[in-house]
């Protein structure tokens, strides 16, 4: 298959691994953060970490949409479905994210709330059209990749006069989160992890382009290599980062040039800018409150804003004490550092959000790396 098989070629992987091994300086470390959960999944699934020298360390970032959604925002959605009697529509992974009171949207559904899984915003619009006597809320989550379809749905609802449709907006912004990680790193506060560079997101970058990453090179002297999600993409990006670090360069390079340009998808950016404005601050799981890191509907579309329509309060909620998702999302810990990883917390019974989605670090480790971890601990 074109554009898949050739990016999974084992012989080529060995060649790139050999190049990485030859080019790394043995007397220094390379701490590289893959921002995106899709890359975390690829690294675990294809055993990429096993092909890297010991001094090249991949640090998992916060780029998993359901992982960074704090409990308080899931609680809001559950309140909408239970107390306000709305039909709550959202994507599958979001249904299983643990919330307060041992609830999730899935468990709320089991208790009678009208919660429905949809594949797209168009499905949610159809539910609204089919149920004119009911309020229908789409729980919108995700980074810049999933934002344009939400914007299209809001515009369509406005054009059709679909007054029983609204969205609970939790769309977040990748560059803002990267700024937050680097700003804290610069302060040297807490347990922050020093980074030597980023593997930049694939799908997000098809929308925003490579331009928004330029300040990370200019202001923080951190190289970014945007990479596709196939194993050879990731390995090639790691090699490109190693070369930049060796040369003390900080540039934005684009390994995923088959899909990403510097300017990105201008049409998608325009529709996002038309429908959404910036929130002054937004609470991220693990990263805390980050200024201008999330989107809300512009006043022209306020009638489709479920937070205003139902006067929802945003109540912050602490994570489960046993769960290390916060530290994992900051790159400070790994799934095996969590005492309940793979025992109490499994994909069938997730205690934290990182075990829910295949993009979550804990789910990726559980699916592809837990036996190795257990063997290492026993050794
Ligand atoms: S294993 Fe479960 S409880 Fe532990 S950090 Fe991961 S999601 Fe949280």
Tab-separated table of C-alpha atoms and ligand atoms in Angstrom:
chain	number	residue	atom	x	y	z
A	1	UNK	CA	0.000	0.000	0.000
A	2	UNK	CA	1.466	3.346	-0.991
A	3	UNK	CA	2.421	5.664	1.901
A	4	UNK	CA	2.046	2.943	4.543
A	5	UNK	CA	4.148	-0.169	3.832
A	6	UNK	CA	7.165	1.806	2.725
A	7	UNK	CA	7.119	3.628	6.076
A	8	UNK	CA	7.153	0.325	7.995
A	9	UNK	CA	10.105	-1.307	6.235
A	10	UNK	CA	12.183	-3.248	8.786
A	11	UNK	CA	15.435	-3.070	6.818
A	12	UNK	CA	15.171	0.691	6.474
A	13	UNK	CA	14.389	0.918	10.189
A	14	UNK	CA	17.631	-0.939	10.946
A	15	UNK	CA	19.566	1.458	8.707
A	16	UNK	CA	18.127	4.540	10.430
A	17	UNK	CA	18.747	2.955	13.850
A	18	UNK	CA	22.368	2.316	12.854
A	19	UNK	CA	22.728	5.935	11.737
A	20	UNK	CA	21.321	7.162	15.067
A	21	UNK	CA	23.661	4.855	16.999
A	22	UNK	CA	26.659	6.039	14.960
A	23	UNK	CA	25.855	9.739	15.234
A	24	UNK	CA	24.932	10.138	18.914
A	25	UNK	CA	27.704	11.490	21.127
A	26	UNK	CA	28.291	8.898	23.853
A	27	UNK	CA	29.087	11.530	26.488
A	28	UNK	CA	25.770	13.383	26.359
A	29	UNK	CA	22.070	12.598	26.642
A	30	UNK	CA	19.294	13.417	24.180
A	31	UNK	CA	15.946	14.075	25.870
A	32	UNK	CA	13.369	14.307	23.121
A	33	UNK	CA	9.673	14.877	23.764
A	34	UNK	CA	7.133	13.442	21.359
A	35	UNK	CA	4.312	15.876	22.009
A	36	UNK	CA	1.618	13.838	20.361
A	37	UNK	CA	-0.070	10.694	21.673
A	38	UNK	CA	-0.062	9.268	18.139
A	39	UNK	CA	3.729	9.212	18.283
A	40	UNK	CA	3.694	7.681	21.782
A	41	UNK	CA	1.477	4.937	20.371
A	42	UNK	CA	3.831	4.386	17.398
A	43	UNK	CA	6.922	4.290	19.642
A	44	UNK	CA	5.314	1.606	21.840
A	45	UNK	CA	3.656	-0.372	19.061
A	46	UNK	CA	6.739	-0.658	16.874
A	47	UNK	CA	9.292	-0.987	19.691
A	48	UNK	CA	11.150	2.132	18.573
A	49	UNK	CA	12.601	2.795	22.031
A	50	UNK	CA	14.348	-0.598	21.844
A	51	UNK	CA	16.142	0.509	18.674
A	52	UNK	CA	17.570	3.652	20.261
A	53	UNK	CA	20.856	4.024	22.152
A	54	UNK	CA	20.453	4.260	25.921
A	55	UNK	CA	21.296	7.961	25.952
A	56	UNK	CA	18.429	8.834	23.571
A	57	UNK	CA	15.395	9.129	25.794
A	58	UNK	CA	11.869	9.627	24.483
A	59	UNK	CA	9.711	11.639	26.865
A	60	UNK	CA	5.971	11.390	26.377
A	61	UNK	CA	4.149	14.684	26.005
A	62	UNK	CA	0.582	15.831	26.668
A	63	UNK	CA	-0.764	15.547	23.118
A	64	UNK	CA	-3.566	13.078	23.791
A	65	UNK	CA	-6.977	14.813	23.612
A	66	UNK	CA	-8.843	12.807	26.234
A	67	UNK	CA	-5.789	12.598	28.526
A	68	UNK	CA	-5.539	16.362	29.042
A	69	UNK	CA	-9.251	16.858	29.658
A	70	UNK	CA	-9.597	17.550	33.391
A	71	UNK	CA	-12.197	15.755	35.503
A	72	UNK	CA	-14.191	18.959	36.040
A	73	UNK	CA	-14.990	19.253	32.334
A	74	UNK	CA	-16.250	15.647	32.141
A	75	UNK	CA	-18.331	16.355	35.246
A	76	UNK	CA	-19.919	19.281	33.386
A	77	UNK	CA	-20.954	16.972	30.544
A	78	UNK	CA	-22.367	14.427	32.984
A	79	UNK	CA	-24.339	17.204	34.736
A	80	UNK	CA	-25.747	18.256	31.387
A	81	UNK	CA	-26.939	14.737	30.642
A	82	UNK	CA	-28.216	13.954	34.132
A	83	UNK	CA	-29.545	17.231	35.541
A	84	UNK	CA	-30.490	19.095	32.370
A	85	UNK	CA	-31.792	16.049	30.482
A	86	UNK	CA	-29.957	16.798	27.249
A	87	UNK	CA	-28.874	14.260	24.659
A	88	UNK	CA	-25.092	14.352	25.119
A	89	UNK	CA	-23.110	13.329	22.037
A	90	UNK	CA	-19.361	12.762	21.928
A	91	UNK	CA	-16.556	10.618	20.523
A	92	UNK	CA	-16.054	7.081	21.831
A	93	UNK	CA	-12.901	7.544	23.942
A	94	UNK	CA	-14.425	10.433	25.872
A	95	UNK	CA	-17.199	8.172	27.160
A	96	UNK	CA	-14.767	6.172	29.309
A	97	UNK	CA	-12.771	8.989	30.934
A	98	UNK	CA	-13.138	8.674	34.711
A	99	UNK	CA	-15.021	11.541	36.373
A	100	UNK	CA	-16.051	12.403	39.934
A	101	UNK	CA	-18.077	10.010	42.078
A	102	UNK	CA	-16.805	6.913	40.298
A	103	UNK	CA	-18.733	8.046	37.223
A	104	UNK	CA	-17.902	8.380	33.544
A	105	UNK	CA	-20.206	9.320	30.699
A	106	UNK	CA	-20.559	5.593	29.997
A	107	UNK	CA	-21.587	4.887	33.588
A	108	UNK	CA	-23.964	7.861	33.533
A	109	UNK	CA	-25.532	6.301	30.444
A	110	UNK	CA	-25.907	2.990	32.274
A	111	UNK	CA	-27.789	4.908	34.968
A	112	UNK	CA	-30.238	6.313	32.444
A	113	UNK	CA	-28.623	9.482	31.052
A	114	UNK	CA	-29.064	9.924	27.296
A	115	UNK	CA	-25.407	9.770	26.220
A	116	UNK	CA	-24.660	8.828	22.625
A	117	UNK	CA	-21.407	7.956	20.871
A	118	UNK	CA	-20.930	9.684	17.516
A	119	UNK	CA	-18.304	9.314	14.833
A	120	UNK	CA	-18.458	12.912	13.651
A	121	UNK	CA	-19.974	16.304	14.317
A	122	UNK	CA	-22.315	15.574	11.413
A	123	UNK	CA	-23.766	12.658	13.401
A	124	UNK	CA	-24.421	15.041	16.311
A	125	UNK	CA	-26.180	17.494	13.999
A	126	UNK	CA	-28.355	14.645	12.707
A	127	UNK	CA	-29.326	13.723	16.275
A	128	UNK	CA	-30.399	17.361	16.779
A	129	UNK	CA	-32.405	17.387	13.547
A	130	UNK	CA	-34.071	14.054	14.453
A	131	UNK	CA	-34.993	15.251	17.961
A	132	UNK	CA	-36.408	18.773	17.599
A	133	UNK	CA	-38.076	18.575	21.011
A	134	UNK	CA	-34.824	17.785	22.861
A	135	UNK	CA	-31.676	19.774	23.573
A	136	UNK	CA	-28.629	18.120	21.978
A	137	UNK	CA	-25.111	18.981	23.166
A	138	UNK	CA	-21.935	17.895	21.404
A	139	UNK	CA	-19.028	17.509	23.845
A	140	UNK	CA	-16.250	18.870	21.627
A	141	UNK	CA	-12.704	17.842	22.532
A	142	UNK	CA	-9.332	17.746	20.861
A	143	UNK	CA	-6.488	19.772	19.448
A	144	UNK	CA	-6.454	21.716	16.175
A	145	UNK	CA	-7.147	18.502	14.232
A	146	UNK	CA	-10.722	18.086	15.461
A	147	UNK	CA	-11.545	21.793	15.771
A	148	UNK	CA	-12.419	22.560	12.113
A	149	UNK	CA	-15.228	19.931	11.968
A	150	UNK	CA	-16.732	21.436	15.128
A	151	UNK	CA	-16.580	24.903	13.562
A	152	UNK	CA	-18.311	23.570	10.432
A	153	UNK	CA	-21.070	22.014	12.572
A	154	UNK	CA	-21.691	25.275	14.430
A	155	UNK	CA	-21.909	27.197	11.162
A	156	UNK	CA	-24.297	24.591	9.758
A	157	UNK	CA	-26.491	24.747	12.877
A	158	UNK	CA	-26.610	28.541	12.550
A	159	UNK	CA	-27.492	28.343	8.852
A	160	UNK	CA	-30.245	25.798	9.517
A	161	UNK	CA	-31.596	27.603	12.595
A	162	UNK	CA	-31.001	24.423	14.621
A	163	UNK	CA	-31.700	26.071	17.966
A	164	UNK	CA	-31.719	22.798	19.973
A	165	UNK	CA	-28.025	22.175	19.135
A	166	UNK	CA	-25.073	23.472	21.145
A	167	UNK	CA	-21.487	22.489	21.927
A	168	UNK	CA	-19.544	22.114	25.157
A	169	UNK	CA	-16.242	23.390	23.833
A	170	UNK	CA	-12.990	21.872	25.112
A	171	UNK	CA	-10.807	22.444	22.071
A	172	UNK	CA	-7.199	23.135	23.067
A	173	UNK	CA	-4.131	24.533	21.331
A	174	UNK	CA	-0.855	22.690	20.793
A	175	UNK	CA	1.625	25.618	20.689
A	176	UNK	CA	0.223	27.012	23.956
A	177	UNK	CA	0.875	23.712	25.730
A	178	UNK	CA	4.420	23.536	24.301
A	179	UNK	CA	5.032	27.102	25.508
A	180	UNK	CA	3.797	26.099	28.975
A	181	UNK	CA	6.126	23.096	29.113
A	182	UNK	CA	9.128	25.172	28.049
A	183	UNK	CA	8.277	28.163	30.244
A	184	UNK	CA	8.211	25.962	33.342
A	185	UNK	CA	11.384	24.205	32.204
A	186	UNK	CA	13.026	27.629	31.874
A	187	UNK	CA	12.140	28.474	35.455
A	188	UNK	CA	13.721	25.234	36.630
A	189	UNK	CA	10.713	24.723	38.887
A	190	UNK	CA	9.511	21.480	40.433
A	191	UNK	CA	10.376	18.200	38.779
A	192	UNK	CA	10.394	19.582	35.274
A	193	UNK	CA	12.262	17.596	32.663
A	194	UNK	CA	14.948	19.367	30.643
A	195	UNK	CA	14.302	18.831	26.944
A	196	UNK	CA	16.638	18.871	23.954
A	197	UNK	CA	13.946	18.948	21.277
A	198	UNK	CA	10.478	17.980	20.139
A	199	UNK	CA	9.048	15.504	17.692
A	200	UNK	CA	6.278	17.768	16.407
A	201	UNK	CA	2.699	16.570	15.839
A	202	UNK	CA	1.587	15.133	12.513
A	203	UNK	CA	-2.149	15.721	12.125
A	204	UNK	CA	-2.213	18.985	14.087
A	205	UNK	CA	0.525	20.333	11.824
A	206	UNK	CA	-1.456	19.555	8.674
A	207	UNK	CA	-3.904	22.180	9.961
A	208	UNK	CA	-1.681	24.805	11.626
A	209	UNK	CA	1.436	24.283	9.476
A	210	UNK	CA	4.998	24.442	10.746
A	211	UNK	CA	5.077	28.223	11.243
A	212	UNK	CA	3.611	28.290	14.798
A	213	UNK	CA	6.573	26.227	16.046
A	214	UNK	CA	9.150	28.807	14.960
A	215	UNK	CA	9.187	30.617	18.340
A	216	UNK	CA	10.378	27.391	20.002
A	217	UNK	CA	13.536	27.544	17.927
A	218	UNK	CA	13.922	31.341	18.071
A	219	UNK	CA	12.980	31.999	21.716
A	220	UNK	CA	13.840	28.731	23.485
A	221	UNK	CA	16.554	27.329	21.194
A	222	UNK	CA	14.683	24.011	20.932
A	223	UNK	CA	14.666	22.091	17.666
A	224	UNK	CA	11.331	20.735	16.415
A	225	UNK	CA	11.012	18.058	13.738
A	226	UNK	CA	7.443	17.505	12.564
A	227	UNK	CA	6.945	13.797	11.890
A	228	UNK	CA	4.317	11.466	10.475
A	229	UNK	CA	2.909	8.623	12.562
A	230	UNK	CA	4.567	5.692	10.815
A	231	UNK	CA	7.610	4.082	12.495
A	232	UNK	CA	10.119	5.249	9.885
A	233	UNK	CA	8.731	8.792	10.158
A	234	UNK	CA	9.400	8.780	13.879
A	235	UNK	CA	12.869	7.259	13.560
A	236	UNK	CA	13.877	9.684	10.820
A	237	UNK	CA	12.659	12.590	12.997
A	238	UNK	CA	14.748	11.307	15.907
A	239	UNK	CA	17.814	11.140	13.645
A	240	UNK	CA	17.137	14.702	12.437
A	241	UNK	CA	16.832	15.887	16.055
A	242	UNK	CA	20.072	14.123	17.040
A	243	UNK	CA	21.837	15.911	14.179
A	244	UNK	CA	20.442	19.305	15.246
A	245	UNK	CA	21.466	18.735	18.857
A	246	UNK	CA	24.967	17.656	17.772
A	247	UNK	CA	25.315	20.815	15.660
A	248	UNK	CA	23.788	23.030	18.398
A	249	UNK	CA	21.152	24.038	15.864
A	250	UNK	CA	17.540	24.875	16.734
A	251	UNK	CA	15.436	24.772	13.585
A	252	UNK	CA	11.952	23.739	12.590
A	253	UNK	CA	12.324	20.827	10.218
A	254	UNK	CA	9.532	18.999	8.476
A	255	UNK	CA	9.925	15.239	8.071
A	256	UNK	CA	6.195	14.972	7.211
A	257	UNK	CA	6.481	17.077	4.073
A	258	UNK	CA	4.064	14.782	2.239
A	259	UNK	CA	1.230	16.342	4.280
A	260	UNK	CA	2.489	19.430	6.132
A	261	UNK	CA	3.406	22.844	4.733
A	262	UNK	CA	4.703	25.939	6.498
A	263	UNK	CA	1.354	27.706	6.190
A	264	UNK	CA	-0.917	24.715	6.902
A	265	UNK	CA	-4.547	24.443	5.835
A	266	UNK	CA	-5.609	28.069	5.403
A	267	UNK	CA	-9.250	27.178	4.789
A	268	UNK	CA	-9.458	25.220	8.056
A	269	UNK	CA	-7.671	28.035	9.914
A	270	UNK	CA	-10.127	30.580	8.504
A	271	UNK	CA	-13.215	28.690	9.609
A	272	UNK	CA	-11.726	28.153	13.084
A	273	UNK	CA	-10.957	31.876	13.363
A	274	UNK	CA	-14.469	32.758	12.225
A	275	UNK	CA	-16.215	30.606	14.845
A	276	UNK	CA	-13.806	30.478	17.805
A	277	UNK	CA	-11.915	32.966	19.944
A	278	UNK	CA	-9.331	32.405	22.672
A	279	UNK	CA	-10.230	31.622	26.280
A	280	UNK	CA	-8.213	33.681	28.740
A	281	UNK	CA	-7.193	30.499	30.519
A	282	UNK	CA	-8.043	26.828	30.532
A	283	UNK	CA	-7.314	24.053	33.004
A	284	UNK	CA	-5.315	21.140	31.561
A	285	UNK	CA	-4.924	17.853	33.373
A	286	UNK	CA	-1.339	17.726	34.598
A	287	UNK	CA	-0.322	21.126	33.281
A	288	UNK	CA	-2.678	23.297	35.325
A	289	UNK	CA	-4.195	26.514	34.087
A	290	UNK	CA	-2.558	27.743	30.854
A	291	UNK	CA	-3.369	31.222	29.511
A	292	UNK	CA	-4.842	31.460	26.006
A	293	UNK	CA	-4.537	27.708	25.506
A	294	UNK	CA	-8.105	26.845	24.523
A	295	UNK	CA	-10.989	28.026	22.405
A	296	UNK	CA	-14.523	29.247	23.053
A	297	UNK	CA	-17.297	30.269	20.689
A	298	UNK	CA	-17.273	33.863	19.512
A	299	UNK	CA	-20.159	36.082	20.691
A	300	UNK	CA	-21.800	35.785	17.236
A	301	UNK	CA	-22.276	32.070	17.951
A	302	UNK	CA	-23.092	32.380	21.675
A	303	UNK	CA	-26.498	30.723	21.242
A	304	UNK	CA	-24.630	27.471	20.430
A	305	UNK	CA	-22.456	27.642	23.562
A	306	UNK	CA	-23.717	25.030	26.050
A	307	UNK	CA	-21.780	26.664	28.907
A	308	UNK	CA	-23.828	29.854	28.464
A	309	UNK	CA	-27.084	28.174	27.490
A	310	UNK	CA	-27.152	25.965	30.598
A	311	UNK	CA	-25.195	28.364	32.861
A	312	UNK	CA	-22.615	25.678	33.630
A	313	UNK	CA	-20.118	26.208	36.408
A	314	UNK	CA	-16.522	25.092	35.885
A	315	UNK	CA	-15.594	23.361	39.154
A	316	UNK	CA	-11.970	22.136	39.351
A	317	UNK	CA	-11.633	18.578	40.686
A	318	UNK	CA	-8.482	16.849	41.946
A	319	UNK	CA	-7.277	13.704	40.191
A	320	UNK	CA	-7.432	10.323	41.921
A	321	UNK	CA	-4.564	10.309	44.460
A	322	UNK	CA	-3.165	7.015	43.180
A	323	UNK	CA	-3.062	8.184	39.557
A	324	UNK	CA	0.151	9.625	38.113
A	325	UNK	CA	-1.433	10.951	34.898
A	326	UNK	CA	-0.495	14.543	35.759
A	327	UNK	CA	3.214	13.742	36.140
A	328	UNK	CA	3.120	11.506	33.039
A	329	UNK	CA	1.556	14.292	30.959
A	330	UNK	CA	4.308	16.673	32.137
A	331	UNK	CA	6.939	14.120	31.090
A	332	UNK	CA	8.126	13.692	34.677
A	333	UNK	CA	7.074	10.062	35.118
A	334	UNK	CA	6.383	6.994	33.028
A	335	UNK	CA	3.426	4.631	33.291
A	336	UNK	CA	5.460	1.996	35.132
A	337	UNK	CA	6.110	4.568	37.885
A	338	UNK	CA	2.413	4.336	38.789
A	339	UNK	CA	1.827	1.775	41.542
A	340	UNK	CA	-1.519	0.654	40.107
A	341	UNK	CA	-0.470	0.411	36.438
A	342	UNK	CA	-1.700	-2.848	34.917
A	343	UNK	CA	-3.181	-4.104	38.186
A	344	UNK	CA	-5.999	-1.900	39.472
A	345	UNK	CA	-5.804	0.340	36.396
A	346	UNK	CA	-6.277	-1.356	33.034
A	347	UNK	CA	-7.959	-0.342	29.762
A	348	UNK	CA	-11.054	-2.257	30.914
A	349	UNK	CA	-11.071	-0.370	34.217
A	350	UNK	CA	-9.207	2.929	33.686
A	351	UNK	CA	-8.541	4.919	36.837
A	352	UNK	CA	-6.956	7.815	34.970
A	353	UNK	CA	-7.389	9.291	31.518
A	354	UNK	CA	-3.989	8.080	30.211
A	355	UNK	CA	-5.316	4.479	30.269
A	356	UNK	CA	-8.423	5.299	28.206
A	357	UNK	CA	-7.363	6.214	24.702
A	358	UNK	CA	-4.890	4.320	22.525
A	359	UNK	CA	-3.007	7.641	22.369
A	360	UNK	CA	-2.583	7.658	26.154
A	361	UNK	CA	0.867	6.669	27.420
A	362	UNK	CA	-0.493	4.168	29.952
A	363	UNK	CA	-2.709	2.447	27.384
A	364	UNK	CA	0.209	2.325	24.927
A	365	UNK	CA	2.508	0.764	27.561
A	366	UNK	CA	-0.211	-1.654	28.631
A	367	UNK	CA	-0.888	-2.801	25.075
A	368	UNK	CA	2.689	-3.087	23.864
A	369	UNK	CA	5.193	-2.837	26.690
A	370	UNK	CA	3.886	-4.050	30.042
A	371	UNK	CA	5.449	-7.508	29.910
A	372	UNK	CA	8.863	-6.015	29.264
A	373	UNK	CA	8.344	-3.587	32.144
A	374	UNK	CA	7.338	-6.405	34.480
A	375	UNK	CA	10.381	-8.466	33.408
A	376	UNK	CA	12.641	-5.463	34.021
A	377	UNK	CA	11.180	-4.917	37.481
A	378	UNK	CA	11.640	-8.606	38.359
A	379	UNK	CA	15.259	-8.644	37.165
B	1	LIG	S1	-1.774	3.542	35.194
B	1	LIG	FE1	-3.845	4.395	35.461
B	1	LIG	S2	-3.846	5.316	37.459
B	1	LIG	FE2	-1.707	5.022	36.864
B	1	LIG	S3	-1.090	6.933	35.875
B	1	LIG	FE3	-1.817	5.590	34.270
B	1	LIG	S4	-3.987	6.105	34.041
B	1	LIG	FE4	-3.340	6.952	36.014
